Short mmCIF file of C-alpha atoms and ligand atoms in Angstrom, two decimals:
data_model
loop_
_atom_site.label_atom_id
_atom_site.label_comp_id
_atom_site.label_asym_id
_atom_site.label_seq_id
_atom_site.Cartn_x
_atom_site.Cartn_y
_atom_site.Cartn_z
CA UNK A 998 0.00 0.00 0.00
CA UNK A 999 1.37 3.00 -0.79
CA UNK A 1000 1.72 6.70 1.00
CA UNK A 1001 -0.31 9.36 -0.78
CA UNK A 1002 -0.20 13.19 -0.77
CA UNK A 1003 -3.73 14.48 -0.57
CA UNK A 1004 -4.23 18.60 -1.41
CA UNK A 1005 -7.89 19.63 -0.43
CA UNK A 1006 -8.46 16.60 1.69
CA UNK A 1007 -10.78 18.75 4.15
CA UNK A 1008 -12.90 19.54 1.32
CA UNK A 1009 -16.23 17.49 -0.44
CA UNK A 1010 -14.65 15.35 -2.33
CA UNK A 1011 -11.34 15.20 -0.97
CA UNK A 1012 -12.60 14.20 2.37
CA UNK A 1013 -14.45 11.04 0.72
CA UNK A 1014 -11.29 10.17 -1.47
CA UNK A 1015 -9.04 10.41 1.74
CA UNK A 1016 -12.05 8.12 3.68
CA UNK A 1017 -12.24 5.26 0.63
CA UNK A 1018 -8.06 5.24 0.31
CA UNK A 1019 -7.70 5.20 3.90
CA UNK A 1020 -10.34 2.26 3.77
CA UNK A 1021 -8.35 0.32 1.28
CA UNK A 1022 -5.14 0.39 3.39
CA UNK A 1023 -3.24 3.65 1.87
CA UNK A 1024 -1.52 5.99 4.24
CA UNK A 1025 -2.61 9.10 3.50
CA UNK A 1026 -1.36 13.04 4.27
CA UNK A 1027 -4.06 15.64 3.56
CA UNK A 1028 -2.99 19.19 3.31
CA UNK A 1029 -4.86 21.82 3.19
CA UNK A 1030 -5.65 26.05 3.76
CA UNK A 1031 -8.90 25.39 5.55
CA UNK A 1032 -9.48 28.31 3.66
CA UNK A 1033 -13.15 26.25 2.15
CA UNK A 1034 -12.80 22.58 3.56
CA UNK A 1035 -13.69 22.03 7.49
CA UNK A 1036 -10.96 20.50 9.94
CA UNK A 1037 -13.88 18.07 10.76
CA UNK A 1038 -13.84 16.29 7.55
CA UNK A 1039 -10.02 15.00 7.98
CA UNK A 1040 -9.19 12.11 10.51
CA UNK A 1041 -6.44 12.97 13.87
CA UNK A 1042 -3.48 14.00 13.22
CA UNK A 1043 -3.10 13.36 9.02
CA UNK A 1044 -3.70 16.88 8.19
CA UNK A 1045 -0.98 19.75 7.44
CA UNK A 1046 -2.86 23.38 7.38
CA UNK A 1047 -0.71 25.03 4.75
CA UNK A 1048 -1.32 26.47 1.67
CA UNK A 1049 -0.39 25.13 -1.52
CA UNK A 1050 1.44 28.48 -2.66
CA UNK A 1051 4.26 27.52 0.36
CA UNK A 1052 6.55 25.80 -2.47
CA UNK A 1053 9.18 24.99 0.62
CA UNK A 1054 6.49 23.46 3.35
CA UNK A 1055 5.43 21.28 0.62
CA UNK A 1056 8.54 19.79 -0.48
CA UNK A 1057 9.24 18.88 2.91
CA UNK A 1058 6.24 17.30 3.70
CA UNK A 1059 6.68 15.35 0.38
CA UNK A 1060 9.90 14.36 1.56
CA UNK A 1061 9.34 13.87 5.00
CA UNK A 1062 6.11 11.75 4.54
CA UNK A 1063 7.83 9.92 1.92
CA UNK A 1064 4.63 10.42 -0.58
CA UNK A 1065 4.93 8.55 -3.95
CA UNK A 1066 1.80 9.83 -5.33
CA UNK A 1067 -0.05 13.14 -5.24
CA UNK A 1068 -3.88 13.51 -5.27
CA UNK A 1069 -4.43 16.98 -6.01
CA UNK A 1070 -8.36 18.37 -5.18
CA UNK A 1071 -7.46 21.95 -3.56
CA UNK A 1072 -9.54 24.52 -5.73
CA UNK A 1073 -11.85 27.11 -5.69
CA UNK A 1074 -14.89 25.52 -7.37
CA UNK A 1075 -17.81 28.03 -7.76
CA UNK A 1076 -18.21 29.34 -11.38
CA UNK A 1077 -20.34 32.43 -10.49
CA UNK A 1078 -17.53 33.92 -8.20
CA UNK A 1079 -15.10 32.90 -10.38
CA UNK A 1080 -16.87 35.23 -13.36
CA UNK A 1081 -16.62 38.02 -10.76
CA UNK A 1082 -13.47 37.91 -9.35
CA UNK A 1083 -11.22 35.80 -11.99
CA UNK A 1084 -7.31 36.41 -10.63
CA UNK A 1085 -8.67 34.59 -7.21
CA UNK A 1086 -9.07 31.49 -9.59
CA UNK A 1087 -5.82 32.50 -11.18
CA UNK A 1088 -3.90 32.96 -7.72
CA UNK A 1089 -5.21 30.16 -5.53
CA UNK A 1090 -6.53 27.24 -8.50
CA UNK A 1091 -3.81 27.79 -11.12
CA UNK A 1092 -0.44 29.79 -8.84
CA UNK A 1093 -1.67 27.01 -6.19
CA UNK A 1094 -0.99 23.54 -8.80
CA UNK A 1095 2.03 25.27 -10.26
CA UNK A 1096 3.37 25.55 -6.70
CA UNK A 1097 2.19 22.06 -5.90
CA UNK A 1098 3.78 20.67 -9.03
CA UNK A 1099 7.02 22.79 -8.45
CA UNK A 1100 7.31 21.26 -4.70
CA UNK A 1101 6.34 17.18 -6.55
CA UNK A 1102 9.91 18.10 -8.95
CA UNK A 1103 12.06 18.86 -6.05
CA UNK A 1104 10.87 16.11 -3.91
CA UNK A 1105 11.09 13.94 -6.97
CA UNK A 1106 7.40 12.88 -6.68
CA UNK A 1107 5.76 12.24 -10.35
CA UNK A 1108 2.87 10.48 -9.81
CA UNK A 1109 0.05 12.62 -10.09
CA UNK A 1110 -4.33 12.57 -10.00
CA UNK A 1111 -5.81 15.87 -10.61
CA UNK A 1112 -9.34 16.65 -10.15
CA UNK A 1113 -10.43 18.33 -13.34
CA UNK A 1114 -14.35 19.49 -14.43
CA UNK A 1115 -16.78 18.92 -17.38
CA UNK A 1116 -16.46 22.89 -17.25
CA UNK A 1117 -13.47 22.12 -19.16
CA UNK A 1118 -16.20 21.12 -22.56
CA UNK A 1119 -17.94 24.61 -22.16
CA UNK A 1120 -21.23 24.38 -24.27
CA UNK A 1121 -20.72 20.82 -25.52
CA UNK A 1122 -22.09 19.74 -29.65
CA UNK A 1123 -22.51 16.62 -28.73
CA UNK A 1124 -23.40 14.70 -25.86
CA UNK A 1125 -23.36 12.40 -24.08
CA UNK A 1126 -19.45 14.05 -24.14
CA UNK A 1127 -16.05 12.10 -24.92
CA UNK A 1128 -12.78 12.67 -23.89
CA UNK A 1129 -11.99 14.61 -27.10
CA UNK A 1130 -14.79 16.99 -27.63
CA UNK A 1131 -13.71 20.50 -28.06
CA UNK A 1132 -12.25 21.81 -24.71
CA UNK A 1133 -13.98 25.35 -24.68
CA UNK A 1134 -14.63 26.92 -21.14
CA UNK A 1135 -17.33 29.25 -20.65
CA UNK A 1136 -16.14 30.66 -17.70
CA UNK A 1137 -12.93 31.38 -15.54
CA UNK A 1138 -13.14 28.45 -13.34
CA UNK A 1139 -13.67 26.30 -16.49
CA UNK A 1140 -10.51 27.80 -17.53
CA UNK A 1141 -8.07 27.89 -14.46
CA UNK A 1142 -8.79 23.83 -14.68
CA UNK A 1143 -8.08 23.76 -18.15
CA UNK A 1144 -4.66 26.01 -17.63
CA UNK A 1145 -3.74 23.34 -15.33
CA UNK A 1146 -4.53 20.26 -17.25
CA UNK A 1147 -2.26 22.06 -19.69
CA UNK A 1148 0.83 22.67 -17.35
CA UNK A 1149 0.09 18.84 -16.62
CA UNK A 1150 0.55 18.05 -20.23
CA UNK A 1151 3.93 20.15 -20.56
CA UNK A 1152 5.15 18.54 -17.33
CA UNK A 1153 4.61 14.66 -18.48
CA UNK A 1154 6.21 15.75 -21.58
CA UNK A 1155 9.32 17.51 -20.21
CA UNK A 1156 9.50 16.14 -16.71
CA UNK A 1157 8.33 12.77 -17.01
CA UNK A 1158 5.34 13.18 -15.03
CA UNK A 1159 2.73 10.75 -14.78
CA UNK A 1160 -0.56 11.94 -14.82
CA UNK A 1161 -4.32 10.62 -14.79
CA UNK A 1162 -7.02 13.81 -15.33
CA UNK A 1163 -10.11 13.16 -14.19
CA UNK A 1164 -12.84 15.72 -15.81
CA UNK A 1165 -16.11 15.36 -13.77
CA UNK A 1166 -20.06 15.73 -13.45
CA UNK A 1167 -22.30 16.62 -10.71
CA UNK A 1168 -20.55 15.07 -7.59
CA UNK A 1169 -23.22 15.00 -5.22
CA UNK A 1170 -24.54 12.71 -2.54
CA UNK A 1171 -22.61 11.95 0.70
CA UNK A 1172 -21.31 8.80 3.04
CA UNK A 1173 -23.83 9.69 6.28
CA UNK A 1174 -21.95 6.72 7.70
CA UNK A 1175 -18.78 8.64 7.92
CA UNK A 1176 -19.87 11.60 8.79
CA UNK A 1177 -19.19 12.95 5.35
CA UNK A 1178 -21.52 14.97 2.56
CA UNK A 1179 -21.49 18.38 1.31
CA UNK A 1180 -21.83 21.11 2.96
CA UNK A 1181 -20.44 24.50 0.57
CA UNK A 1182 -20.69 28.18 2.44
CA UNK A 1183 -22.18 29.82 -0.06
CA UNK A 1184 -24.03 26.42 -0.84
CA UNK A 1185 -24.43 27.14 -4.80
CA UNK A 1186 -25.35 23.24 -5.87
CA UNK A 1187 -28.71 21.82 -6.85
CA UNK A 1188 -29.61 18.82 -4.75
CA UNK A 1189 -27.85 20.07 -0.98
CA UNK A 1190 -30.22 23.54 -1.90
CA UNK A 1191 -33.06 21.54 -2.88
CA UNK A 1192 -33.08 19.25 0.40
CA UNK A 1193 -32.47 22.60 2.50
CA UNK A 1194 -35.58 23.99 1.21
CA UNK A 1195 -37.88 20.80 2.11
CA UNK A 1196 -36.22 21.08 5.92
CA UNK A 1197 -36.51 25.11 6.35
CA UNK A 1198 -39.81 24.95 4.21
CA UNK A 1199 -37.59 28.45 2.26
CA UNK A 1200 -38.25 28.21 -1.56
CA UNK A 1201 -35.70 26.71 -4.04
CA UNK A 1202 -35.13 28.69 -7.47
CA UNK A 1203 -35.38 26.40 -10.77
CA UNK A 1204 -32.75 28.60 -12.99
CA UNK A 1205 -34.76 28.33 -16.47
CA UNK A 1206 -37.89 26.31 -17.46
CA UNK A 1207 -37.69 26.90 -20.95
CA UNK A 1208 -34.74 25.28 -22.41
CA UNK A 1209 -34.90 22.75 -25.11
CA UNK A 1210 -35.18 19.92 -23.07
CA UNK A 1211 -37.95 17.29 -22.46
CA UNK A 1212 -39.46 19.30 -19.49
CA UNK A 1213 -37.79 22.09 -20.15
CA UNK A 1214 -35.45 21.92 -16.95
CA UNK A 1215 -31.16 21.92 -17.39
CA UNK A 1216 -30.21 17.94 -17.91
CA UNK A 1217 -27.07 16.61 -15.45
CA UNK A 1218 -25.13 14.11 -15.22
CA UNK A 1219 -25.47 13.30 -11.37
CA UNK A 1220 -22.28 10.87 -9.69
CA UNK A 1221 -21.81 9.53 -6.14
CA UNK A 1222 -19.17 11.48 -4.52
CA UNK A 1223 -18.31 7.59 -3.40
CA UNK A 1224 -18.39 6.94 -6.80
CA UNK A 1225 -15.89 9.21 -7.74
CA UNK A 1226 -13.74 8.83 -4.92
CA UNK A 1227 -13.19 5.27 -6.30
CA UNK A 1228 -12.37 6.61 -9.57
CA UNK A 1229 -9.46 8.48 -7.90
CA UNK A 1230 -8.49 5.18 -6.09
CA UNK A 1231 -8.46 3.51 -9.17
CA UNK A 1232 -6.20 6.63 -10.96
CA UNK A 1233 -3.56 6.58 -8.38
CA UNK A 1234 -3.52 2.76 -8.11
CA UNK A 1235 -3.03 2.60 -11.85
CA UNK A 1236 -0.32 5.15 -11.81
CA UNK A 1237 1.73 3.15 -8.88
CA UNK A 1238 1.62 0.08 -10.91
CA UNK A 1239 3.14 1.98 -13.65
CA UNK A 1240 -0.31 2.57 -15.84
CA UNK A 1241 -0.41 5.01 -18.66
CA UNK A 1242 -1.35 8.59 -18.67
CA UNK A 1243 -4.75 9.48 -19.55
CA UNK A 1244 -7.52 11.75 -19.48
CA UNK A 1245 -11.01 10.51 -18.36
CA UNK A 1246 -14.58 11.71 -18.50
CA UNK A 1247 -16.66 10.49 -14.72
CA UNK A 1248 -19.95 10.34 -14.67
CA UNK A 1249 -22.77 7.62 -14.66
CA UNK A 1250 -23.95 8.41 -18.67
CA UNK A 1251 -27.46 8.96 -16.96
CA UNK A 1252 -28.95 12.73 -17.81
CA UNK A 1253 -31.39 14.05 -14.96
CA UNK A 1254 -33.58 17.17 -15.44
CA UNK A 1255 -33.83 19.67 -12.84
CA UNK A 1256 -37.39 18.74 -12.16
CA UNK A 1257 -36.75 15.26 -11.96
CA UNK A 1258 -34.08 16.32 -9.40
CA UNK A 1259 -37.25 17.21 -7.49
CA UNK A 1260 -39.26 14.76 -7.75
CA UNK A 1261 -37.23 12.11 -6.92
CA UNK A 1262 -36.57 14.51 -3.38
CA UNK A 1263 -40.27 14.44 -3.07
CA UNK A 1264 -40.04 10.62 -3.04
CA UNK A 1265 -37.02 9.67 -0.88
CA UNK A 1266 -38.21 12.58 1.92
CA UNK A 1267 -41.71 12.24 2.07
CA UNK A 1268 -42.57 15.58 1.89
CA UNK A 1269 -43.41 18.75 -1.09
CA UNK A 1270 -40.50 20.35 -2.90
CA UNK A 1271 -41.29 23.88 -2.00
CA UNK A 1272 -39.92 25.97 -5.20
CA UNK A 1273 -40.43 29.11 -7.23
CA UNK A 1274 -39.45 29.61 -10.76
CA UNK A 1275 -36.95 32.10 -11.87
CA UNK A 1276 -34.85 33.48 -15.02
CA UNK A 1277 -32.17 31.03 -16.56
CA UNK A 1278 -28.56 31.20 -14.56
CA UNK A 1279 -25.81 32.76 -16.79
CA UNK A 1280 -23.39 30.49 -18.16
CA UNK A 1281 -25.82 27.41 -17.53
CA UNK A 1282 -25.50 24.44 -20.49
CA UNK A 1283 -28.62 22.53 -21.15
CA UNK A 1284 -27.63 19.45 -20.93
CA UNK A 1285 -24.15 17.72 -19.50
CA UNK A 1286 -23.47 14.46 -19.57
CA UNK A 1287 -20.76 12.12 -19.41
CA UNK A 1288 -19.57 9.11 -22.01
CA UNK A 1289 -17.33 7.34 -19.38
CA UNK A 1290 -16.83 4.27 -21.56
CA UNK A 1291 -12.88 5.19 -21.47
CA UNK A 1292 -12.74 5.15 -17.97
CA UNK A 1293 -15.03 1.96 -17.32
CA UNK A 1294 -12.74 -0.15 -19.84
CA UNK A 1295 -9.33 0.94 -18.62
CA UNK A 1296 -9.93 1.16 -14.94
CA UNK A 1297 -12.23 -1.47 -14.64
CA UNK A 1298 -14.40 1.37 -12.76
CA UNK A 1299 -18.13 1.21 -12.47
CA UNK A 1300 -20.07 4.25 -10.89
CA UNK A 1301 -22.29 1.56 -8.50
CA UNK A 1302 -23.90 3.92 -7.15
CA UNK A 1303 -26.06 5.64 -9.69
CA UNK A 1304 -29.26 5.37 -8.96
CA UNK A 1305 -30.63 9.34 -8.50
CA UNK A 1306 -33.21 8.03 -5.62
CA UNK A 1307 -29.68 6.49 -4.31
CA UNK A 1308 -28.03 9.19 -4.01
CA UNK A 1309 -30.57 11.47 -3.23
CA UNK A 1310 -31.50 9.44 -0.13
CA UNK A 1311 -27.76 9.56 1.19
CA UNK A 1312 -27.76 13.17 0.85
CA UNK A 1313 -31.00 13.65 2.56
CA UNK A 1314 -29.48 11.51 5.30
CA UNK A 1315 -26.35 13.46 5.92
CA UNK A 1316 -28.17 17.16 5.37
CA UNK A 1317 -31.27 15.87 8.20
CA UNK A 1318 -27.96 15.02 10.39
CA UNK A 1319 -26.94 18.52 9.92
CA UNK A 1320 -30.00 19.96 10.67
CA UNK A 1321 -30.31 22.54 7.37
N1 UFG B 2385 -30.01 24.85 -10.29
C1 UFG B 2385 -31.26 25.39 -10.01
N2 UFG B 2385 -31.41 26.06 -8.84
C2 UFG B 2385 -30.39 26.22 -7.95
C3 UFG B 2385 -29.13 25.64 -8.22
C4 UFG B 2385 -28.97 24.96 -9.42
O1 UFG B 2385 -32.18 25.28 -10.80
O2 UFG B 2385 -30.62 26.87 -6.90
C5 UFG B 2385 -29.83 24.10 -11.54
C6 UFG B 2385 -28.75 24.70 -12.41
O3 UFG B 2385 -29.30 25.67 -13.25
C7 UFG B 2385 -28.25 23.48 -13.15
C8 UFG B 2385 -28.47 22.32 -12.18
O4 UFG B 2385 -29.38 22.81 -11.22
O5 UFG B 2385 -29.05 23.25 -14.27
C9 UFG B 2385 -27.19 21.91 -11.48
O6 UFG B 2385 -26.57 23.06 -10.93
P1 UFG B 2385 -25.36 22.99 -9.88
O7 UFG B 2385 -25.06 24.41 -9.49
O8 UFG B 2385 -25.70 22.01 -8.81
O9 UFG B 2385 -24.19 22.37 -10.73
P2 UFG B 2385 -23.57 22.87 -12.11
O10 UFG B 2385 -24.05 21.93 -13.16
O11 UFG B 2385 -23.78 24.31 -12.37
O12 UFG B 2385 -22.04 22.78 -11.76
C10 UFG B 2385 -21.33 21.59 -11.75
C11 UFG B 2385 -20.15 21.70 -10.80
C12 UFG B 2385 -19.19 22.73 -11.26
C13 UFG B 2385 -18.82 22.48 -12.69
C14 UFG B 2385 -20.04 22.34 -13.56
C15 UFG B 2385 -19.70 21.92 -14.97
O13 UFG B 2385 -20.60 22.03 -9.51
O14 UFG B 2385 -18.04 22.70 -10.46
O15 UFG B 2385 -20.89 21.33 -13.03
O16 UFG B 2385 -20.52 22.61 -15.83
F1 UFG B 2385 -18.09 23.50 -13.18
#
């Protein structure tokens, strides 16, 4: 079992990565700013507070922890702020990695998983979307991924990094067991808003009723944050046994609509949806969703937990645990 490098580990889908490779037998060292992810999310005594940007602190805790692979979450992930206040994404998402990957050379650490977005495919032509659709952001969060995936690129090439992208969906749902499920300040994200509004009984917004859809609601690809957290496992596992680089698509192929987002709350909780309808959100696609075939027939992964009811009942168990 090997000793992994975790950045963002005290975030959403960090903190379910670091709970599944911990599970498995890995050692794992989480570091992170706490500047978004919550100290309760990371197991005693595995997590450094220290930012990514700190070139030196990270080389020594590379070297000191004797990582051999890096895991590499810690972003800022919310495309609205990041159309309002861009160089944050620049500074912290793209100065962050470069810092990160600077620290991995010195410490002669190669090995390398890097949470990338479907953002990356902007307003797709076709979907459900492959790995080599256009990559055409809409926005600057979209972008500072893509900037990265690029230095990625440059540094396999030149520095004989080995890399796995992974470019995802909707992560959503939670592991109640652990303790674990989302919980964003500003929460921005569909379902965690929608099951907040059936336990304060406060209105959720559908962004946009009229787009050419079936019932005229945005279309997602929604996948189990324990879903994806095994498609990490997988990543870094293929990487330490010497695996090829690659880019891959993770999602569950499935398309939801917004209202069926709702519905299917309606039917795990028992109770009415309370919602209004409002204007479309800026920058919103119709319809994302994810051809995963690549990643199924390489990785031998499987998202097993797909089913939206599924999912939606795990979040509704964590968010009733929470109280909001
Ligand atoms: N939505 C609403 N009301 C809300 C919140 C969301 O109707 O209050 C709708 C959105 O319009 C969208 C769907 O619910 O159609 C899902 O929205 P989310 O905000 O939950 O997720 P996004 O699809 O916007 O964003 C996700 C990731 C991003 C990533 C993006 C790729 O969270 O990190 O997919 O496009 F960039």
């Amino acid at each position: 079992m090997a000793r992994i490098l975790v950045t963002g580990g005290a975030g959403y889908i960090g903190s379910h990565t670091v709970y599944f490779l911990r599970k498995r037998g890995h050692s794992v060292v989480v570091v992170d700013n706490l500047s978004r992810g919550d100290r309760a999310n990371v197991p005693e005594g595995i997590l450094r507070v220290v930012d990514l940007r700190d070139t030196a602190r990270i080389t020594s805790i590379l070297k000191e922890e004797r990582c051999e692979a890096v895991i590499h979450f810690a972003a800022y992930i919310s495309v609205g702020e990041s159309t309002k206040a861009p160089e944050l994404y620049f500074a912290n998402n793209v100065g962050g990695s470069s810092s990160l990957f600077e620290a991995m050379q010195q410490a002669g650490v190669n090995k390398l998983v890097f949470s990338s977005t479907a953002a990356a495919y902007g307003n797709p032509p076709r979907v459900p979307i492959t790995e080599d659709q256009p990559i055409a952001p809409i926005n600057p969060y979209g972008d500072s991924k893509v900037m990265v995936e690029r230095m990625i690129e440059l540094l396999d090439r030149y520095r004989g990094f080995r890399s796995i992208r992974l470019r995802y969906f909707n992560a959503c749902g939670a592991e109640p067991e652990a303790g674990l499920g989302e919980r964003h300040d500003p929460e921005t994200h569909l379902i965690p808003l929608v099951l907040r509004a059936v336990l304060t009984g406060e209105p959720v917004t559908v962004f946009g009723e009229d787009y050419d859809t079936p019932d005229g609601t945005c279309i997602r690809d929604y996948i189990h944050v324990s879903d994806l957290a095994e498609a990490h496992i997988k990543a870094v596992e293929h990487l330490l046994y010497n695996g090829a680089d690659a880019v891959f698509n993770v999602g569950t192929g499935l398309g939801h609509s917004v209202r069926e987002v709702l519905s299917a709350v309606e039917t795990v909780s028992g109770r009415k949806v309370p919602y209004v309808s409002g204007p479309r959100r800026e920058g919103d696609p119709p319809r994302l969703v994810a051809d995963s075939q690549k990643l199924q027939r390489t990785l031998a992964w499987k998202p097993v937990r797909a089913d939206l009811e599924r999912i939606i009942a795990d979040a509704w168990q964590f968010a009733r645990k929470l109280g909001t």
